[in-house]
Short mmCIF file of C-alpha atoms and ligand atoms in Angstrom, two decimals:
data_model
loop_
_atom_site.label_atom_id
_atom_site.label_comp_id
_atom_site.label_asym_id
_atom_site.label_seq_id
_atom_site.Cartn_x
_atom_site.Cartn_y
_atom_site.Cartn_z
CA MET S 1 10.71 26.05 6.03
CA ALA S 2 8.79 23.16 4.60
CA GLY S 3 9.20 24.27 0.99
CA GLY S 4 12.24 22.14 0.24
CA GLN S 5 10.81 18.96 1.59
CA TRP S 6 7.32 19.47 0.27
CA GLY S 7 8.13 21.36 -2.90
CA HIS S 8 6.01 24.35 -1.99
CA GLY S 9 8.60 27.09 -2.21
CA ILE S 10 6.82 29.15 -4.82
CA ALA S 11 3.42 28.62 -3.34
CA PHE S 12 4.76 29.60 0.05
CA ILE S 13 5.92 32.98 -1.20
CA ARG S 14 2.56 33.60 -2.82
CA ARG S 15 0.88 32.71 0.40
CA CYS S 16 2.91 35.26 2.34
CA GLU S 17 1.70 37.94 -0.08
CA SER S 18 -1.87 36.90 0.51
CA ILE S 19 -1.42 37.16 4.28
CA VAL S 20 -0.72 40.86 3.84
CA GLU S 21 -3.82 41.17 1.70
CA SER S 22 -6.25 39.39 3.92
CA GLU S 23 -4.61 39.79 7.33
CA VAL S 24 -5.49 36.28 8.34
CA ILE S 25 -3.11 33.42 8.99
CA PRO S 26 -4.17 30.88 6.40
CA MET S 27 -3.41 27.22 6.54
CA SER S 28 -1.85 26.36 3.21
CA TYR S 29 -4.55 26.14 0.53
CA VAL S 30 -7.35 26.49 3.07
CA ARG S 31 -9.64 29.28 1.98
CA ALA S 32 -12.21 29.37 4.77
CA LEU S 33 -14.28 27.42 7.26
CA ARG S 34 -17.87 27.17 6.08
CA CYS S 35 -21.00 26.17 7.98
CA LYS S 36 -22.41 23.00 6.47
CA GLU S 37 -25.94 24.16 7.30
CA CYS S 38 -26.23 27.87 6.43
CA GLY S 39 -23.04 28.43 4.41
CA THR S 40 -21.70 31.26 6.61
CA GLU S 41 -17.95 31.53 6.08
CA TYR S 42 -15.28 32.17 8.67
CA PRO S 43 -11.62 32.98 8.04
CA ALA S 44 -9.27 30.01 7.85
CA SER S 45 -7.52 31.25 10.97
CA SER S 46 -10.77 31.30 12.93
CA THR S 47 -10.84 29.33 16.13
CA PHE S 48 -14.60 28.82 15.88
CA THR S 49 -15.47 25.18 15.64
CA ALA S 50 -19.20 25.52 15.09
CA CYS S 51 -21.25 28.16 13.31
CA GLU S 52 -22.11 31.19 15.42
CA GLU S 53 -25.46 31.51 13.63
CA ASP S 54 -26.90 28.03 13.96
CA PHE S 55 -24.20 25.87 15.62
CA GLY S 56 -23.84 23.91 12.37
CA PRO S 57 -20.57 22.02 11.86
CA LEU S 58 -17.80 23.86 10.01
CA GLU S 59 -16.27 22.40 6.90
CA VAL S 60 -12.79 23.28 5.66
CA VAL S 61 -12.95 24.89 2.19
CA TYR S 62 -9.88 24.90 -0.07
CA ASP S 63 -8.69 26.98 -2.97
CA TYR S 64 -8.69 24.27 -5.64
CA ALA S 65 -7.87 26.75 -8.41
CA ALA S 66 -4.60 27.57 -6.67
CA MET S 67 -3.83 23.86 -6.28
CA ARG S 68 -4.38 22.93 -9.90
CA GLY S 69 -1.11 22.11 -11.61
CA ARG S 70 0.77 22.26 -8.31
CA VAL S 71 -0.90 19.43 -6.47
CA THR S 72 -0.35 16.61 -8.91
CA ARG S 73 -0.05 12.83 -8.86
CA GLU S 74 3.72 13.33 -8.98
CA SER S 75 3.83 15.83 -6.09
CA ILE S 76 1.77 13.46 -3.96
CA GLU S 77 3.79 10.38 -4.93
CA ALA S 78 7.00 12.23 -4.01
CA GLY S 79 5.69 12.77 -0.46
CA PRO S 80 6.23 10.61 2.62
CA ARG S 81 4.56 7.21 2.98
CA SER S 82 2.04 8.53 5.49
CA ILE S 83 -1.07 10.71 5.57
CA TRP S 84 1.22 13.72 5.14
CA ARG S 85 1.69 12.93 1.45
CA TYR S 86 -1.78 14.57 1.14
CA ARG S 87 -0.77 17.51 3.27
CA ASP S 88 -1.81 20.04 0.61
CA LEU S 89 -5.36 18.76 0.96
CA LEU S 90 -5.34 18.94 4.75
CA PRO S 91 -5.78 21.91 7.11
CA VAL S 92 -2.23 22.14 8.43
CA ASP S 93 0.19 25.04 8.27
CA TRP S 94 2.91 24.85 5.63
CA GLU S 95 5.32 26.80 7.78
CA ARG S 96 5.61 23.93 10.20
CA ALA S 97 8.45 21.84 8.80
CA GLU S 98 7.20 18.68 10.44
CA PRO S 99 3.73 17.98 11.82
CA PRO S 100 4.18 16.68 15.38
CA THR S 101 2.77 13.19 14.77
CA GLY S 102 1.29 11.05 12.05
CA HIS S 103 4.55 10.09 10.35
CA ARG S 104 3.60 6.43 10.69
CA SER S 105 -0.13 7.02 10.20
CA GLY S 106 -1.86 6.15 6.97
CA PHE S 107 -0.56 4.69 3.71
CA THR S 108 -1.83 1.36 4.96
CA PRO S 109 -2.10 -1.58 2.54
CA LEU S 110 -4.80 -1.84 -0.10
CA ILE S 111 -5.04 -5.56 -0.65
CA ARG S 112 -6.47 -7.36 -3.66
CA ALA S 113 -8.57 -9.93 -1.81
CA ASP S 114 -8.95 -12.75 -4.32
CA ARG S 115 -9.63 -15.55 -1.85
CA LEU S 116 -12.36 -13.53 -0.17
CA ALA S 117 -13.69 -12.44 -3.58
CA LYS S 118 -14.08 -16.08 -4.55
CA LYS S 119 -16.05 -16.82 -1.36
CA LEU S 120 -18.32 -13.84 -2.03
CA GLY S 121 -18.62 -14.65 -5.74
CA VAL S 122 -17.33 -11.31 -7.02
CA ASP S 123 -14.71 -10.47 -9.65
CA GLU S 124 -12.67 -7.67 -8.09
CA LEU S 125 -12.48 -7.03 -4.36
CA TRP S 126 -10.13 -4.74 -2.47
CA VAL S 127 -9.59 -4.43 1.26
CA LYS S 128 -8.26 -1.13 2.60
CA ASP S 129 -6.57 -2.36 5.75
CA ASP S 130 -6.40 0.12 8.64
CA SER S 131 -6.17 -2.75 11.12
CA VAL S 132 -2.42 -2.12 10.80
CA ASN S 133 -2.58 1.66 10.97
CA GLN S 134 -0.04 3.25 13.32
CA PRO S 135 0.43 3.93 16.15
CA SER S 136 -2.86 2.58 17.53
CA PHE S 137 -4.17 0.08 14.93
CA SER S 138 -7.30 1.85 13.73
CA TYR S 139 -8.49 4.42 11.22
CA LYS S 140 -8.54 6.96 14.08
CA ASP S 141 -4.79 7.60 13.75
CA ARG S 142 -5.60 9.56 10.60
CA VAL S 143 -8.07 11.97 12.15
CA VAL S 144 -6.09 12.36 15.36
CA ALA S 145 -2.82 13.21 13.56
CA VAL S 146 -4.53 16.07 11.71
CA ALA S 147 -6.43 17.34 14.76
CA LEU S 148 -3.29 17.21 16.86
CA ALA S 149 -1.23 19.13 14.27
CA ARG S 150 -3.86 21.86 14.43
CA ALA S 151 -4.10 21.65 18.24
CA VAL S 152 -0.38 22.36 18.48
CA GLU S 153 -0.71 25.27 16.03
CA LEU S 154 -3.49 26.68 18.20
CA GLY S 155 -1.43 26.24 21.37
CA TYR S 156 -3.40 23.56 23.22
CA GLU S 157 -1.37 21.73 25.85
CA THR S 158 -3.97 19.18 26.86
CA ILE S 159 -5.84 17.18 24.27
CA GLY S 160 -8.68 14.76 24.70
CA CYS S 161 -11.79 13.33 23.15
CA ALA S 162 -15.15 11.70 23.60
CA SER S 163 -14.54 8.16 22.44
CA THR S 164 -15.99 4.73 21.81
CA GLY S 165 -12.49 3.32 22.41
CA ASN S 166 -10.31 3.61 19.34
CA LEU S 167 -10.28 7.39 19.37
CA ALA S 168 -9.13 7.56 23.00
CA HIS S 169 -6.46 4.93 22.29
CA SER S 170 -5.23 7.00 19.35
CA VAL S 171 -5.35 10.34 21.20
CA ALA S 172 -3.35 8.82 24.05
CA ALA S 173 -0.70 7.50 21.65
CA HIS S 174 -0.37 10.71 19.63
CA ALA S 175 -0.27 12.86 22.77
CA ALA S 176 2.56 10.71 24.07
CA MET S 177 4.48 11.16 20.82
CA ALA S 178 3.95 14.94 20.86
CA GLY S 179 4.64 15.39 24.58
CA LEU S 180 1.13 16.64 25.36
CA GLU S 181 -1.22 15.75 28.19
CA ALA S 182 -4.12 13.49 27.21
CA CYS S 183 -7.47 13.32 29.02
CA VAL S 184 -9.91 10.92 27.43
CA VAL S 185 -13.56 10.35 28.24
CA ILE S 186 -15.16 6.98 27.46
CA PRO S 187 -18.22 4.87 28.22
CA HIS S 188 -17.43 2.66 31.26
CA ASP S 189 -17.92 -0.67 29.48
CA LEU S 190 -15.26 -0.64 26.73
CA GLU S 191 -12.95 -3.51 25.78
CA ALA S 192 -10.14 -4.04 28.30
CA GLY S 193 -7.35 -4.01 25.72
CA LYS S 194 -8.24 -0.54 24.50
CA VAL S 195 -8.49 0.89 28.02
CA ALA S 196 -5.19 -0.72 29.05
CA ALA S 197 -3.50 0.83 26.00
CA MET S 198 -4.84 4.30 26.80
CA LYS S 199 -3.36 4.05 30.28
CA ALA S 200 -0.05 2.63 29.05
CA PHE S 201 0.40 5.75 26.92
CA GLY S 202 -0.06 7.82 30.07
CA ALA S 203 -3.50 9.25 29.36
CA ARG S 204 -5.85 10.19 32.13
CA VAL S 205 -8.94 8.04 31.53
CA PHE S 206 -12.44 9.04 32.63
CA PRO S 207 -14.95 6.17 32.35
CA ILE S 208 -18.51 7.52 32.39
CA GLU S 209 -21.64 5.69 33.47
CA GLY S 210 -23.56 6.02 30.24
CA SER S 211 -23.42 5.60 26.49
CA TYR S 212 -21.17 7.38 24.01
CA ASP S 213 -23.88 9.98 23.52
CA ASP S 214 -23.78 10.82 27.24
CA VAL S 215 -19.99 11.03 27.04
CA ASN S 216 -20.16 13.33 24.03
CA ARG S 217 -22.61 15.71 25.70
CA LEU S 218 -20.40 15.90 28.78
CA CYS S 219 -17.34 16.60 26.63
CA THR S 220 -18.87 19.74 25.12
CA GLU S 221 -19.09 21.14 28.65
CA ILE S 222 -15.59 19.92 29.53
CA ALA S 223 -14.09 21.66 26.46
CA ASP S 224 -15.78 24.92 27.48
CA ARG S 225 -14.77 24.79 31.12
CA TYR S 226 -11.21 23.41 30.94
CA GLY S 227 -9.95 24.82 27.64
CA TRP S 228 -8.76 21.45 26.38
CA GLY S 229 -8.49 20.62 22.72
CA LEU S 230 -10.99 17.80 22.33
CA VAL S 231 -10.26 16.39 18.91
CA ASN S 232 -13.83 15.48 17.98
CA VAL S 233 -15.50 18.38 19.79
CA ASN S 234 -13.76 21.75 19.50
CA LEU S 235 -11.17 20.53 16.96
CA ARG S 236 -13.79 18.68 14.94
CA PRO S 237 -13.47 20.57 11.61
CA PHE S 238 -9.80 19.54 11.44
CA TYR S 239 -10.32 16.07 12.86
CA THR S 240 -12.90 15.18 10.23
CA GLU S 241 -10.61 16.31 7.39
CA GLY S 242 -8.11 13.63 8.39
CA ALA S 243 -10.64 10.99 7.36
CA LYS S 244 -10.24 12.07 3.72
CA THR S 245 -6.85 10.35 3.63
CA PHE S 246 -8.61 6.98 3.75
CA GLY S 247 -10.24 7.86 0.42
CA PHE S 248 -7.16 9.49 -1.12
CA GLU S 249 -5.16 6.35 -0.44
CA ILE S 250 -7.76 4.00 -1.91
CA ALA S 251 -7.77 6.00 -5.15
CA GLU S 252 -3.98 6.38 -5.37
CA GLN S 253 -3.33 2.73 -4.51
CA LEU S 254 -5.83 1.61 -7.16
CA GLY S 255 -3.61 3.40 -9.67
CA TRP S 256 -5.44 6.75 -9.48
CA LYS S 257 -8.91 5.34 -9.98
CA LEU S 258 -12.09 5.41 -7.95
CA PRO S 259 -13.59 2.07 -6.94
CA THR S 260 -17.11 1.72 -8.29
CA HIS S 261 -18.39 0.57 -4.88
CA THR S 262 -16.95 1.54 -1.48
CA VAL S 263 -18.36 -0.02 1.69
CA LEU S 264 -17.56 1.73 4.98
CA PRO S 265 -18.68 1.50 8.60
CA VAL S 266 -20.73 4.29 10.16
CA ALA S 267 -20.15 5.43 13.76
CA GLY S 268 -20.31 9.20 14.16
CA GLY S 269 -20.84 9.35 10.40
CA THR S 270 -17.55 11.08 9.64
CA ILE S 271 -15.67 8.71 7.39
CA LEU S 272 -18.40 8.31 4.76
CA PRO S 273 -18.84 11.96 3.78
CA LYS S 274 -15.10 12.51 4.02
CA VAL S 275 -14.18 9.63 1.72
CA HIS S 276 -16.77 11.08 -0.65
CA LYS S 277 -15.15 14.52 -0.31
CA ALA S 278 -11.74 12.96 -0.97
CA TYR S 279 -12.99 11.33 -4.17
CA ARG S 280 -14.60 14.61 -5.31
CA GLU S 281 -11.41 16.58 -4.58
CA LEU S 282 -9.32 14.18 -6.66
CA VAL S 283 -11.81 14.58 -9.52
CA GLU S 284 -11.79 18.38 -9.06
CA LEU S 285 -7.99 18.43 -9.33
CA GLY S 286 -8.02 16.16 -12.37
CA LEU S 287 -6.10 13.42 -10.54
CA VAL S 288 -8.74 10.74 -11.21
CA ALA S 289 -11.46 10.34 -13.83
CA ASP S 290 -14.99 11.19 -12.75
CA THR S 291 -16.33 7.64 -12.74
CA THR S 292 -19.22 6.16 -10.79
CA ALA S 293 -18.27 5.86 -7.10
CA ARG S 294 -21.14 4.63 -4.96
CA ILE S 295 -20.71 4.72 -1.19
CA TYR S 296 -22.40 2.27 1.18
CA GLY S 297 -22.80 2.45 4.95
CA ALA S 298 -22.49 -0.50 7.33
CA GLN S 299 -23.84 -0.59 10.88
CA ALA S 300 -24.50 -3.17 13.56
CA ALA S 301 -28.16 -4.15 13.87
CA GLY S 302 -27.94 -3.21 17.55
CA CYS S 303 -27.16 0.39 16.61
CA ASP S 304 -28.21 1.28 13.08
CA PRO S 305 -29.83 4.73 12.98
CA VAL S 306 -28.25 5.63 9.63
CA ALA S 307 -29.01 2.29 7.94
CA THR S 308 -32.61 2.49 9.17
CA ALA S 309 -33.03 6.01 7.78
CA VAL S 310 -31.62 4.96 4.40
CA ARG S 311 -33.89 1.90 4.24
CA GLU S 312 -36.89 4.05 5.11
CA GLY S 313 -35.94 6.83 2.67
CA LYS S 314 -35.62 9.44 5.43
CA ALA S 315 -33.17 12.37 5.28
CA ASN S 316 -32.54 12.21 9.01
CA PHE S 317 -32.31 9.42 11.57
CA ARG S 318 -34.02 8.63 14.85
CA PRO S 319 -31.50 8.22 17.70
CA GLN S 320 -31.13 4.71 19.14
CA LYS S 321 -29.87 3.13 22.32
CA PRO S 322 -26.88 0.95 21.28
CA ARG S 323 -26.79 -2.76 22.03
CA THR S 324 -24.07 -4.57 20.09
CA ILE S 325 -20.60 -6.10 20.34
CA ALA S 326 -19.47 -3.54 17.75
CA LYS S 327 -18.75 -0.99 20.46
CA SER S 328 -16.39 1.19 18.43
CA ILE S 329 -19.22 2.07 16.04
CA ALA S 330 -22.05 2.07 18.59
CA ILE S 331 -23.17 5.68 18.33
CA GLY S 332 -26.92 6.05 18.62
CA ASN S 333 -26.97 9.76 17.83
CA PRO S 334 -24.22 10.26 15.21
CA ALA S 335 -23.13 13.90 14.81
CA ASP S 336 -22.50 13.54 11.08
CA GLY S 337 -25.30 11.02 10.53
CA PRO S 338 -27.36 13.28 8.23
CA TYR S 339 -24.32 13.91 6.02
CA ALA S 340 -23.61 10.18 5.83
CA ILE S 341 -27.21 9.62 4.69
CA GLU S 342 -26.90 12.43 2.15
CA VAL S 343 -23.71 11.02 0.63
CA ILE S 344 -25.12 7.49 0.47
CA ASN S 345 -28.18 8.77 -1.39
CA GLN S 346 -26.33 11.22 -3.66
CA SER S 347 -23.75 8.67 -4.73
CA GLY S 348 -26.36 6.01 -5.46
CA GLY S 349 -25.20 3.75 -2.64
CA TRP S 350 -27.16 2.07 0.13
CA ALA S 351 -26.83 1.09 3.80
CA ASP S 352 -27.59 -2.01 5.78
CA SER S 353 -26.90 -3.58 9.15
CA ALA S 354 -25.62 -6.92 10.45
CA SER S 355 -26.43 -8.91 13.60
CA ASP S 356 -23.72 -9.65 16.16
CA ASP S 357 -23.58 -13.27 14.95
CA GLU S 358 -23.14 -12.13 11.35
CA ILE S 359 -20.40 -9.74 12.52
CA VAL S 360 -18.46 -12.52 14.26
CA ALA S 361 -18.86 -14.80 11.22
CA ALA S 362 -17.48 -12.03 8.99
CA ILE S 363 -14.50 -11.44 11.32
CA ARG S 364 -13.67 -15.12 10.87
CA LEU S 365 -14.27 -15.06 7.12
CA LEU S 366 -11.83 -12.18 6.64
CA ALA S 367 -9.24 -13.79 8.91
CA GLU S 368 -9.52 -17.21 7.26
CA THR S 369 -9.41 -15.95 3.68
CA GLU S 370 -7.07 -12.98 3.81
CA GLY S 371 -5.11 -13.24 7.06
CA ILE S 372 -6.54 -9.97 8.35
CA PHE S 373 -7.80 -9.95 11.92
CA THR S 374 -10.29 -7.14 12.38
CA GLU S 375 -12.48 -5.91 15.20
CA PRO S 376 -16.30 -5.96 15.08
CA ALA S 377 -16.42 -2.72 13.06
CA GLY S 378 -14.56 -4.51 10.25
CA GLY S 379 -16.77 -7.56 10.68
CA THR S 380 -19.78 -5.29 10.30
CA THR S 381 -18.46 -3.81 7.07
CA LEU S 382 -17.73 -7.20 5.53
CA ALA S 383 -21.03 -8.70 6.74
CA VAL S 384 -22.95 -5.82 5.19
CA ALA S 385 -20.91 -5.93 1.97
CA LYS S 386 -21.79 -9.63 1.71
CA LYS S 387 -25.49 -8.81 2.10
CA LEU S 388 -25.35 -6.04 -0.47
CA ILE S 389 -23.70 -8.42 -2.95
CA GLU S 390 -26.15 -11.24 -2.24
CA SER S 391 -29.15 -8.93 -2.61
CA GLY S 392 -27.84 -7.61 -5.93
CA ARG S 393 -27.40 -4.03 -4.68
CA ILE S 394 -23.71 -4.36 -5.51
CA PRO S 395 -23.14 -6.14 -8.86
CA ARG S 396 -20.67 -9.01 -8.80
CA ASP S 397 -18.71 -7.86 -11.85
CA GLU S 398 -17.72 -4.33 -10.74
CA PRO S 399 -14.77 -3.25 -8.54
CA ILE S 400 -15.61 -3.23 -4.81
CA CYS S 401 -13.54 -1.81 -1.96
CA ILE S 402 -14.30 -2.48 1.69
CA GLY S 403 -12.86 -0.36 4.49
CA ILE S 404 -11.40 -2.34 7.39
CA THR S 405 -10.96 0.23 10.13
CA GLY S 406 -9.73 -1.56 13.26
CA ASN S 407 -7.68 -4.46 14.65
CA GLY S 408 -9.13 -7.60 16.21
CA LEU S 409 -6.44 -7.95 18.86
CA LYS S 410 -7.99 -4.94 20.58
CA THR S 411 -11.39 -6.61 20.96
CA ILE S 412 -10.79 -10.24 21.81
CA GLU S 413 -13.87 -10.14 24.06
CA ALA S 414 -15.99 -10.12 20.90
CA LEU S 415 -14.72 -13.59 20.06
CA ALA S 416 -15.03 -15.04 23.56
CA GLY S 417 -16.13 -18.64 23.30
CA ILE S 418 -15.19 -18.92 19.64
CA GLU S 419 -14.42 -22.55 18.84
CA GLN S 420 -11.65 -24.02 16.79
CA PRO S 421 -12.61 -25.38 13.40
CA GLY S 422 -13.81 -28.92 13.89
CA ALA S 423 -13.47 -28.85 17.68
CA ARG S 424 -16.23 -30.73 19.50
CA ALA S 425 -16.15 -28.94 22.81
CA ALA S 426 -14.78 -25.65 24.06
CA ASN S 427 -11.01 -26.13 23.70
CA PRO S 428 -9.71 -27.98 26.74
CA SER S 429 -6.03 -28.10 27.61
CA ILE S 430 -4.40 -31.54 27.68
CA PRO S 431 -1.42 -33.11 29.42
CA ALA S 432 1.88 -32.86 27.50
CA ARG S 433 1.65 -36.50 26.39
CA ILE S 434 1.32 -37.84 22.84
CA GLU S 435 -1.48 -40.22 23.91
CA ALA S 436 -3.57 -37.29 25.10
CA PHE S 437 -2.89 -35.50 21.82
CA ALA S 438 -3.78 -38.61 19.82
CA ALA S 439 -7.01 -38.97 21.79
CA LEU S 440 -8.03 -35.47 20.71
CA MET S 441 -7.11 -36.11 17.10
CA SER S 442 -9.08 -39.34 16.82
C1 LIG E 501 -14.46 5.54 14.69
C2 LIG E 501 -14.46 4.31 13.90
C3 LIG E 501 -15.13 4.20 12.66
C4 LIG E 501 -15.88 5.27 11.94
O1 LIG E 501 -16.30 6.32 12.66
P1 LIG E 501 -16.97 7.62 12.04
O2 LIG E 501 -17.22 8.43 13.24
O3 LIG E 501 -18.23 7.19 11.37
O4 LIG E 501 -15.99 8.19 11.11
C5 LIG E 501 -15.06 3.01 12.00
N1 LIG E 501 -14.40 1.97 12.49
C6 LIG E 501 -13.73 2.02 13.65
C7 LIG E 501 -13.02 0.81 14.11
C8 LIG E 501 -13.74 3.19 14.39
O5 LIG E 501 -13.07 3.23 15.54
#
């Protein structure tokens, strides 16, 4: 039993009593699954993944009263250095001694970025660095670890996803670690490094002639017909919960404080509302003070439905056809887009977008100042943060945290043709002779 390791012995016994009462198989402190649209509740053990009434997405609801006093800063700090230190706030079953994967996922560095802060002219800047997340070097290892734990509990043998690249890479890696089959569906024009990695992990890869939105539509039908556990389709309520760990970690690593301003990229629109939920849960449990925590969305100008809606003051977005180097966040019809907009507005944040050139410049800025090599999604976040600071939306004298969600080594195409500092021409190779070297240096 997990009680010893996780310190849940007493709570576990109480939970067994409640099983008899309610005749459902609860997941830890999970109280129910609730439709985000109409509020209809389903038992925690339900295998529904969308509302039967209106097909609205289901949100995991917890019993915070039962957690209070048991889920503490100390209980979390005593946990493993991975997402599983927040296991009480995730929809996984306590009875499982070890979740199948995710033991190296999460608890990535939160870096005080003073050199970058100086360049941007701000006092206090933090970078949450998921470019080094494990095992697949993006934020997606968080959501996949949680979805996969639930997939195993539900008995799925094949897992998959609709992906813009990082998700498929992560699903392939986690499936390999758990000994499951992986079948991933992607747009045909993704970065070569990501596709090669998916295949190296042994996943079956299905490139589709179309955009992510075409891939996503197809995957709903695939999940129905083949009975696979598609992490962001029929396992979506659990998948999205994993994104909260990004927010939990920021707060814990800041010394149990919320940053006043958090800037995050928007793809399917999952991470924004879930970081917001994470912050609210920590406040609810009394683990952080209820201070101002504004949340800002960053998108590429070539695919910015959420940023456009925020700028225009609309509650919903108009779908777009993506055209940007920031492929991992190029979702023209984001499933959780309306919730991202809602959280941006409610928290008093904002959203903006950056051109491909601005994204590449920001990738370089982060690399040159902080030694962090990110992919275009991270470049987008920094480029937008810079704009928000320059326009005065984010004040220069308040704590700012930017979310870096992916690794640049996976997207070297985005930097094709990038020149060395000071180089006059492309970057020609030279003979191995000192005269040739000296000629270049002169
Ligand atoms: C998936 C992804 C995101 C965010 O996606 P959401 O669907 O909005 O949560 C951000 N950055 C990278 C690199 C990603 O792969």
